[in-house]
Short mmCIF file of C-alpha atoms and ligand atoms in Angstrom, two decimals:
data_model
loop_
_atom_site.label_atom_id
_atom_site.label_comp_id
_atom_site.label_asym_id
_atom_site.label_seq_id
_atom_site.Cartn_x
_atom_site.Cartn_y
_atom_site.Cartn_z
CA MET K 1 -13.62 12.97 97.88
CA SER K 2 -14.15 10.94 101.04
CA LYS K 3 -11.46 10.73 103.69
CA LYS K 4 -9.50 7.49 103.84
CA VAL K 5 -8.44 6.01 107.16
CA VAL K 6 -6.38 2.90 107.88
CA LEU K 7 -7.51 1.32 111.15
CA ALA K 8 -5.51 -1.15 113.25
CA TYR K 9 -8.23 -3.80 113.39
CA SER K 10 -8.20 -6.75 115.79
CA GLY K 11 -11.54 -8.33 114.96
CA GLY K 12 -12.89 -7.69 118.46
CA LEU K 13 -15.78 -5.56 119.64
CA ASP K 14 -13.97 -2.21 120.00
CA THR K 15 -12.36 -2.08 116.59
CA SER K 16 -15.47 -3.50 114.88
CA VAL K 17 -17.54 -0.72 116.38
CA ILE K 18 -14.86 1.76 115.29
CA ILE K 19 -15.22 0.66 111.65
CA LYS K 20 -18.91 1.52 111.73
CA TRP K 21 -18.47 4.67 113.79
CA LEU K 22 -15.89 6.04 111.34
CA ALA K 23 -17.93 4.94 108.33
CA ASN K 24 -20.96 6.72 109.82
CA LYS K 25 -18.82 9.85 110.02
CA GLY K 26 -18.05 9.61 106.32
CA TYR K 27 -14.66 7.91 106.32
CA ASP K 28 -13.62 5.15 103.95
CA VAL K 29 -12.22 2.64 106.42
CA ILE K 30 -9.42 0.28 105.44
CA ALA K 31 -9.09 -2.38 108.15
CA TYR K 32 -5.48 -3.42 108.75
CA MET K 33 -4.57 -6.65 110.52
CA ALA K 34 -0.98 -7.56 111.30
CA ASP K 35 -0.28 -11.21 112.01
CA VAL K 36 2.24 -11.19 114.86
CA GLY K 37 1.37 -14.71 115.92
CA GLN K 38 -1.85 -14.00 117.81
CA GLY K 39 -3.46 -17.05 116.20
CA SER K 40 -6.57 -15.14 115.08
CA ASP K 41 -8.94 -16.49 112.46
CA PHE K 42 -8.06 -13.84 109.89
CA THR K 43 -10.45 -15.17 107.25
CA THR K 44 -13.44 -14.73 109.57
CA TYR K 45 -12.24 -11.34 110.78
CA LYS K 46 -11.69 -10.12 107.24
CA LYS K 47 -15.28 -11.05 106.35
CA ARG K 48 -16.45 -9.37 109.54
CA ALA K 49 -14.56 -6.15 108.74
CA LEU K 50 -16.08 -5.94 105.28
CA ALA K 51 -19.57 -6.84 106.56
CA THR K 52 -19.24 -4.08 109.16
CA GLY K 53 -18.54 -1.46 106.55
CA ALA K 54 -14.82 -1.44 105.80
CA VAL K 55 -14.08 -0.70 102.14
CA LYS K 56 -11.08 -3.01 102.27
CA CYS K 57 -9.29 -5.32 104.68
CA VAL K 58 -5.54 -5.87 104.53
CA VAL K 59 -3.91 -8.78 106.37
CA GLU K 60 -0.14 -8.88 106.60
CA ASP K 61 1.99 -11.70 107.96
CA LEU K 62 4.64 -9.91 110.02
CA LYS K 63 5.69 -12.87 112.16
CA ASN K 64 9.21 -13.25 110.78
CA GLU K 65 9.90 -9.54 110.89
CA PHE K 66 8.44 -9.29 114.38
CA VAL K 67 10.77 -11.99 115.67
CA LYS K 68 13.86 -10.81 113.83
CA ASP K 69 13.65 -7.06 114.26
CA PHE K 70 11.78 -6.70 117.53
CA VAL K 71 11.72 -9.82 119.72
CA PHE K 72 15.31 -10.93 119.14
CA LYS K 73 16.65 -7.40 119.51
CA SER K 74 14.96 -7.24 122.88
CA LEU K 75 16.32 -10.69 123.75
CA LYS K 76 19.87 -9.67 122.83
CA ALA K 77 19.43 -6.71 125.15
CA ASP K 78 18.05 -8.98 127.95
CA ALA K 79 15.28 -6.41 128.23
CA ILE K 80 12.72 -7.05 130.94
CA TYR K 81 10.42 -4.42 132.41
CA GLU K 82 10.16 -4.18 136.18
CA ASN K 83 11.70 -7.64 136.58
CA GLY K 84 8.73 -9.54 135.22
CA TYR K 85 7.51 -8.40 131.82
CA LEU K 86 9.21 -9.60 128.65
CA LEU K 87 7.40 -6.88 126.69
CA ALA K 88 5.31 -9.03 124.32
CA THR K 89 2.62 -6.38 123.83
CA ALA K 90 5.05 -3.47 123.94
CA LEU K 91 7.23 -4.97 121.18
CA SER K 92 4.27 -5.62 118.90
CA ARG K 93 3.01 -2.03 118.87
CA PRO K 94 5.79 -0.37 116.87
CA ILE K 95 5.68 -3.04 114.14
CA ILE K 96 1.88 -2.76 113.87
CA ALA K 97 2.17 1.03 113.77
CA LYS K 98 4.81 0.76 111.03
CA GLY K 99 2.43 -1.50 109.08
CA LEU K 100 -0.34 1.09 109.50
CA VAL K 101 1.87 3.87 108.18
CA GLU K 102 3.05 1.82 105.19
CA THR K 103 -0.52 0.80 104.38
CA ALA K 104 -1.66 4.44 104.63
CA HIS K 105 1.05 5.36 102.11
CA LYS K 106 0.09 2.53 99.74
CA GLU K 107 -3.60 3.36 99.95
CA GLY K 108 -3.13 7.11 99.80
CA ALA K 109 -4.81 7.59 103.18
CA GLU K 110 -4.46 10.78 105.15
CA TYR K 111 -5.63 9.24 108.44
CA VAL K 112 -4.72 6.29 110.62
CA ALA K 113 -6.73 5.04 113.60
CA HIS K 114 -6.34 2.69 116.56
CA GLY K 115 -8.68 1.26 119.18
CA CYS K 116 -6.66 1.99 122.33
CA THR K 117 -8.15 3.61 125.39
CA GLY K 118 -6.80 6.79 126.91
CA LYS K 119 -5.52 5.00 130.00
CA GLY K 120 -2.93 2.61 128.65
CA ASN K 121 0.55 2.42 127.19
CA ASP K 122 -0.53 1.15 123.80
CA GLN K 123 -1.95 4.49 122.62
CA VAL K 124 1.43 6.05 123.38
CA ARG K 125 3.35 3.34 121.52
CA PHE K 126 1.13 3.60 118.45
CA GLU K 127 1.10 7.35 118.24
CA VAL K 128 4.76 8.03 119.04
CA THR K 129 5.75 5.46 116.39
CA ILE K 130 3.32 6.82 113.78
CA ARG K 131 4.55 10.37 114.40
CA SER K 132 8.20 9.39 114.19
CA LEU K 133 7.61 7.58 110.89
CA ASP K 134 5.30 10.14 109.29
CA PRO K 135 4.37 13.29 111.19
CA LYS K 136 1.93 14.32 108.45
CA LEU K 137 -0.51 11.46 109.05
CA LYS K 138 -3.51 12.41 111.16
CA ILE K 139 -4.27 10.05 114.03
CA LEU K 140 -7.77 9.14 115.18
CA ALA K 141 -8.36 7.44 118.52
CA PRO K 142 -12.16 6.99 118.66
CA VAL K 143 -12.26 5.11 121.98
CA ARG K 144 -10.69 8.13 123.67
CA GLU K 145 -13.28 10.46 122.21
CA TRP K 146 -16.55 8.79 121.52
CA GLU K 147 -19.76 8.87 123.49
CA LEU K 148 -19.79 5.10 124.12
CA LYS K 149 -18.63 5.02 127.70
CA THR K 150 -19.26 1.39 128.65
CA ARG K 151 -19.06 -2.01 127.04
CA THR K 152 -22.85 -2.27 127.27
CA GLU K 153 -23.21 0.95 125.26
CA GLU K 154 -20.80 -0.43 122.66
CA ILE K 155 -22.85 -3.62 122.40
CA GLU K 156 -26.02 -1.53 122.00
CA TYR K 157 -24.32 0.47 119.24
CA ALA K 158 -23.25 -2.78 117.57
CA LYS K 159 -26.82 -4.09 117.68
CA ASP K 160 -28.33 -0.82 116.40
CA ASN K 161 -25.87 -0.78 113.52
CA SER K 162 -26.08 -4.52 112.71
CA ILE K 163 -22.39 -5.06 113.39
CA PRO K 164 -21.65 -8.79 113.22
CA ILE K 165 -20.16 -9.41 116.63
CA ASP K 166 -20.34 -12.20 119.15
CA THR K 167 -21.94 -10.41 122.09
CA THR K 168 -23.06 -13.52 123.90
CA LYS K 169 -19.54 -14.35 125.08
CA LYS K 170 -18.79 -12.55 128.31
CA LYS K 171 -15.30 -11.18 128.17
CA PRO K 172 -13.84 -11.43 131.66
CA TYR K 173 -10.41 -9.91 130.89
CA SER K 174 -8.61 -7.70 128.42
CA ILE K 175 -6.17 -9.96 126.60
CA ASP K 176 -3.44 -9.29 124.09
CA VAL K 177 -1.58 -12.20 122.47
CA ASN K 178 1.30 -12.64 120.11
CA LEU K 179 4.06 -15.15 119.41
CA TRP K 180 6.21 -13.85 122.29
CA GLY K 181 3.54 -13.99 124.96
CA ILE K 182 0.22 -13.00 126.36
CA SER K 183 -0.84 -10.02 128.49
CA ILE K 184 -3.96 -10.26 130.64
CA GLU K 185 -5.54 -7.45 132.61
CA SER K 186 -8.75 -5.95 134.06
CA GLY K 187 -11.85 -7.77 135.34
CA LYS K 188 -11.31 -9.61 138.60
CA LEU K 189 -7.56 -8.90 138.36
CA GLU K 190 -8.24 -5.33 139.37
CA ASP K 191 -8.16 -6.57 142.96
CA PRO K 192 -4.41 -7.00 143.53
CA TYR K 193 -5.10 -9.55 146.31
CA TYR K 194 -7.20 -11.76 144.06
CA GLU K 195 -5.38 -14.93 143.01
CA PRO K 196 -6.31 -15.70 139.42
CA ASP K 197 -8.11 -18.95 138.66
CA GLU K 198 -6.03 -21.52 136.83
CA ASP K 199 -8.21 -21.13 133.74
CA ILE K 200 -6.90 -17.60 133.13
CA TYR K 201 -3.64 -19.11 131.88
CA GLN K 202 -3.48 -20.12 128.24
CA LEU K 203 0.15 -20.92 127.49
CA THR K 204 1.39 -22.46 130.73
CA LYS K 205 0.29 -25.34 132.96
CA GLY K 206 -0.05 -24.86 136.70
CA ILE K 207 2.43 -26.59 139.00
CA ASN K 208 -0.06 -29.39 139.74
CA LYS K 209 -0.68 -30.13 136.10
CA ALA K 210 2.85 -29.54 134.85
CA MET K 211 4.86 -32.55 133.78
CA ALA K 212 6.12 -34.64 136.69
CA LEU K 213 9.57 -35.16 135.17
CA PRO K 214 11.88 -32.35 134.12
CA ALA K 215 12.20 -31.52 130.43
CA TYR K 216 15.66 -30.72 129.12
CA VAL K 217 16.15 -28.49 126.10
CA GLU K 218 19.31 -27.41 124.34
CA ILE K 219 19.32 -24.00 122.73
CA GLU K 220 22.07 -22.95 120.38
CA PHE K 221 22.77 -19.27 119.85
CA SER K 222 24.69 -17.55 117.09
CA LYS K 223 25.71 -13.97 117.87
CA GLY K 224 23.04 -13.71 120.54
CA VAL K 225 20.24 -15.10 118.38
CA PRO K 226 18.74 -18.57 119.01
CA VAL K 227 19.21 -20.70 115.89
CA LYS K 228 18.78 -24.33 116.99
CA LEU K 229 16.51 -26.17 119.36
CA ASN K 230 17.71 -29.59 120.51
CA GLY K 231 20.28 -29.62 117.72
CA LYS K 232 17.78 -28.81 114.99
CA ALA K 233 18.20 -25.61 113.00
CA MET K 234 14.97 -23.64 112.64
CA ASN K 235 13.79 -20.11 112.05
CA GLY K 236 12.92 -17.88 114.97
CA VAL K 237 9.16 -18.20 114.56
CA SER K 238 9.21 -22.03 114.73
CA LEU K 239 11.79 -22.07 117.48
CA ILE K 240 9.68 -19.81 119.69
CA ALA K 241 6.50 -21.77 118.97
CA LYS K 242 8.12 -25.16 119.73
CA LEU K 243 9.92 -23.96 122.83
CA ALA K 244 6.75 -22.28 124.12
CA LYS K 245 4.99 -25.63 124.10
CA VAL K 246 7.72 -27.47 126.04
CA ALA K 247 8.28 -24.66 128.55
CA GLY K 248 4.55 -24.01 128.93
CA ASP K 249 3.88 -27.70 129.63
CA ALA K 250 6.54 -27.52 132.36
CA GLY K 251 4.72 -24.53 133.88
CA VAL K 252 7.47 -22.03 132.99
CA GLY K 253 6.81 -18.42 132.05
CA ARG K 254 4.18 -16.88 134.32
CA SER K 255 4.33 -13.53 136.05
CA ASP K 256 1.86 -11.65 138.17
CA MET K 257 2.75 -8.00 138.57
CA ILE K 258 1.70 -4.62 139.81
CA GLU K 259 3.21 -2.59 137.05
CA ASN K 260 3.87 1.12 136.54
CA ARG K 261 2.26 2.31 133.35
CA LEU K 262 3.73 5.26 131.50
CA VAL K 263 0.55 7.29 132.10
CA GLY K 264 1.09 7.11 135.87
CA ILE K 265 -1.38 4.35 136.75
CA LYS K 266 -0.32 1.23 138.64
CA SER K 267 -2.00 -1.79 137.12
CA ARG K 268 -2.28 -5.50 137.80
CA GLU K 269 -0.99 -7.61 134.96
CA ILE K 270 -0.70 -11.32 134.36
CA TYR K 271 1.81 -12.38 131.75
CA GLU K 272 2.77 -15.64 130.15
CA ALA K 273 5.89 -15.90 128.04
CA PRO K 274 7.11 -19.51 128.24
CA ALA K 275 9.55 -19.37 125.31
CA GLY K 276 10.58 -15.87 126.33
CA TRP K 277 11.62 -16.89 129.85
CA ALA K 278 13.49 -19.93 128.61
CA LEU K 279 15.36 -17.92 125.96
CA TYR K 280 16.08 -15.05 128.34
CA THR K 281 17.51 -17.47 130.93
CA ALA K 282 19.59 -19.28 128.33
CA HIS K 283 20.84 -16.09 126.70
CA LYS K 284 21.96 -14.63 130.01
CA ALA K 285 23.71 -17.88 130.89
CA LEU K 286 25.65 -17.83 127.65
CA GLU K 287 26.60 -14.18 128.09
CA SER K 288 27.97 -14.91 131.54
CA LEU K 289 30.28 -17.49 129.94
CA VAL K 290 31.59 -15.41 127.04
CA LEU K 291 31.48 -11.75 128.08
CA ASP K 292 34.10 -10.12 130.25
CA ARG K 293 33.01 -8.75 133.60
CA GLU K 294 32.89 -5.05 132.69
CA THR K 295 30.91 -5.56 129.47
CA LEU K 296 28.51 -7.85 131.29
CA HIS K 297 27.90 -5.44 134.16
CA PHE K 298 27.52 -2.44 131.88
CA LYS K 299 25.15 -4.38 129.66
CA ASP K 300 22.95 -5.12 132.68
CA GLN K 301 22.37 -1.39 133.08
CA ILE K 302 21.61 -1.04 129.37
CA ALA K 303 19.05 -3.85 129.66
CA GLN K 304 17.02 -1.80 132.10
CA LYS K 305 17.10 1.28 129.85
CA TYR K 306 16.28 -0.79 126.76
CA ALA K 307 13.21 -2.26 128.46
CA GLU K 308 12.04 1.23 129.43
CA LEU K 309 12.45 2.51 125.88
CA ALA K 310 10.45 -0.42 124.49
CA TYR K 311 7.81 -0.06 127.19
CA TYR K 312 7.49 3.71 126.77
CA GLY K 313 6.94 3.49 123.01
CA LEU K 314 10.37 4.92 122.20
CA TRP K 315 11.36 2.20 119.74
CA TYR K 316 12.08 4.39 116.72
CA THR K 317 14.37 6.78 118.53
CA PRO K 318 18.07 7.66 118.28
CA LEU K 319 18.92 6.25 121.73
CA LYS K 320 17.27 2.91 121.04
CA GLU K 321 19.12 2.63 117.73
CA ALA K 322 22.44 3.56 119.31
CA LEU K 323 21.88 0.95 122.02
CA ASP K 324 21.16 -1.68 119.35
CA LYS K 325 24.58 -0.98 117.86
CA PHE K 326 26.25 -1.31 121.24
CA ILE K 327 24.35 -4.52 121.96
CA ASP K 328 25.21 -6.04 118.57
CA GLU K 329 28.87 -5.32 119.25
CA THR K 330 28.60 -7.24 122.54
CA GLN K 331 26.85 -10.17 120.83
CA LYS K 332 29.67 -11.00 118.41
CA LYS K 333 30.95 -13.65 120.82
CA VAL K 334 27.57 -14.83 122.13
CA SER K 335 27.52 -18.15 120.29
CA GLY K 336 27.23 -21.53 121.93
CA VAL K 337 24.82 -23.96 123.52
CA VAL K 338 22.85 -23.76 126.74
CA LYS K 339 21.11 -26.74 128.33
CA LEU K 340 18.00 -25.82 130.31
CA LYS K 341 16.05 -27.88 132.80
CA LEU K 342 12.35 -27.02 132.82
CA HIS K 343 10.44 -28.41 135.72
CA LYS K 344 7.28 -27.46 137.63
CA GLY K 345 7.52 -23.74 136.92
CA ASN K 346 11.29 -23.54 137.24
CA CYS K 347 13.66 -22.84 134.44
CA SER K 348 17.25 -23.49 135.45
CA VAL K 349 20.52 -23.64 133.61
CA ALA K 350 21.87 -27.18 133.54
CA GLY K 351 24.94 -26.49 131.39
CA ARG K 352 26.56 -24.08 128.94
CA LYS K 353 29.37 -24.30 126.38
CA SER K 354 30.89 -22.04 123.76
CA PRO K 355 33.96 -21.87 121.53
CA ASN K 356 34.31 -18.31 122.85
CA SER K 357 34.14 -19.28 126.50
CA LEU K 358 36.24 -17.11 128.81
CA TYR K 359 35.99 -19.70 131.54
CA LYS K 360 39.42 -21.19 132.16
CA LYS K 361 39.44 -24.33 134.24
CA GLU K 362 43.22 -24.07 134.74
CA LEU K 363 42.66 -20.75 136.51
CA ALA K 364 39.59 -21.74 138.50
CA THR K 365 40.64 -25.18 139.65
CA TYR K 366 41.68 -26.13 143.18
CA GLU K 367 42.90 -29.43 141.83
CA GLU K 368 45.86 -30.62 139.73
CA GLY K 369 46.85 -28.37 136.80
CA ASP K 370 46.34 -25.00 138.51
CA VAL K 371 48.25 -22.26 136.65
CA PHE K 372 47.05 -19.33 138.76
CA ASP K 373 49.99 -17.79 140.61
CA GLN K 374 48.53 -17.18 144.08
CA SER K 375 51.59 -15.22 145.16
CA LEU K 376 50.52 -12.37 142.82
CA ALA K 377 47.32 -11.88 144.81
CA LYS K 378 49.20 -10.33 147.72
CA GLY K 379 50.45 -7.31 145.75
CA PHE K 380 47.14 -6.95 143.91
CA ILE K 381 45.19 -6.70 147.15
CA GLU K 382 47.62 -4.22 148.62
CA LEU K 383 47.24 -1.81 145.68
CA TRP K 384 43.49 -2.40 145.38
CA GLY K 385 42.99 -1.47 149.03
CA LEU K 386 45.60 1.29 149.08
CA PRO K 387 43.16 4.24 148.90
CA TYR K 388 41.23 2.92 151.91
CA LYS K 389 44.12 2.01 154.19
CA GLY K 390 43.18 3.23 157.66
CA SER K 391 40.07 4.98 156.36
CA HIS K 392 37.95 3.46 159.15
CA SER K 393 40.51 3.00 161.92
CA LYS K 394 39.52 4.34 165.34
N1 LIG O 401 0.45 -3.59 130.38
C1 LIG O 401 1.00 -4.22 129.25
C2 LIG O 401 1.71 -3.22 128.39
O1 LIG O 401 1.51 -2.07 128.54
C3 LIG O 401 -0.02 -5.02 128.48
C4 LIG O 401 -1.06 -4.27 127.74
C5 LIG O 401 -2.02 -5.24 127.21
N2 LIG O 401 -2.98 -4.68 126.34
C6 LIG O 401 -4.21 -5.18 126.27
N3 LIG O 401 -4.98 -4.68 125.37
N4 LIG O 401 -4.63 -6.10 127.09
O2 LIG O 401 2.52 -3.60 127.57
#
């Protein structure tokens, strides 16, 4: 009996070559494509997979699940890696890996495979997830092992093996896209001093081309999850897609980073996450209105840890699940509306309101109606400073 392998297939050169390479080694290759909003032409890719030698090609629409169980969990946590990365690629890996494992079970496959290199984070995310879901599955990572060392050698292999691939297009960067954002690396970006050309950006307009007038959007949240855009109820997938267009047209959502990979390499990354930045800004603004100081400050520390767990491929782990429970507890009151002003690359909070607001005008005001008893402050300060009285007197 031949060995069955389910391969995470993207339709690009690497994974197409992998289909043939594995088939040449005697595997029955089942190509697996997860739709996480990358906008690929799945019909063409499916044909390509089969023409290349896959015995079957499975396409699964995971967009709703991706948004609900990955993106919005990360949003509720306010997770952001190294102050600039909203984790689009990192969040997509565990759901794709879960899809691989489930497909392997359905198809009775003993092997799963991915097309990641040995230098990145994605291999870690795939393999840690696969192992935590089913430690018995054997994992193949051809790109880490094979003899094809350069892109030119891969193209040669594709030609020799009649793999239907578009080799005429020069690929200047390594790009990963999904509904939440886009990650761009390599090529000319490897020089950290090189300023990317405008045409590298796909989801956001540059400041010069961005709309001259500010765009206002209203986002309504229910328990930390965005549910309405400009007063209109919609599911997460549509809300992200619509908001991405408005924010992207206003030039919001770019970052250019030198980032610390898990494998110890510093790398240059360009990210675009227009809807992500708008939602993150709005969500934080609402939290600052409805959460008490201690919860808010503690949650900020959790956000950092949460981002690391997502980035490091530790999604299906006890700590991550425990943090989700903590975060959900904090989100019970995070309902309300935030008004954002999007203009020439800036995303600012123009207003916020909530039935659970902890903001009390009668306490904050310096005008008529003040109920704050200023005379109490005297005793409070004395006790607050008691431990330090004279601590620095000369
Ligand atoms: N550095 C980012 C991450 O680790 C993006 C990786 C993008 N992957 C790609 N194939 N271009 O999440």
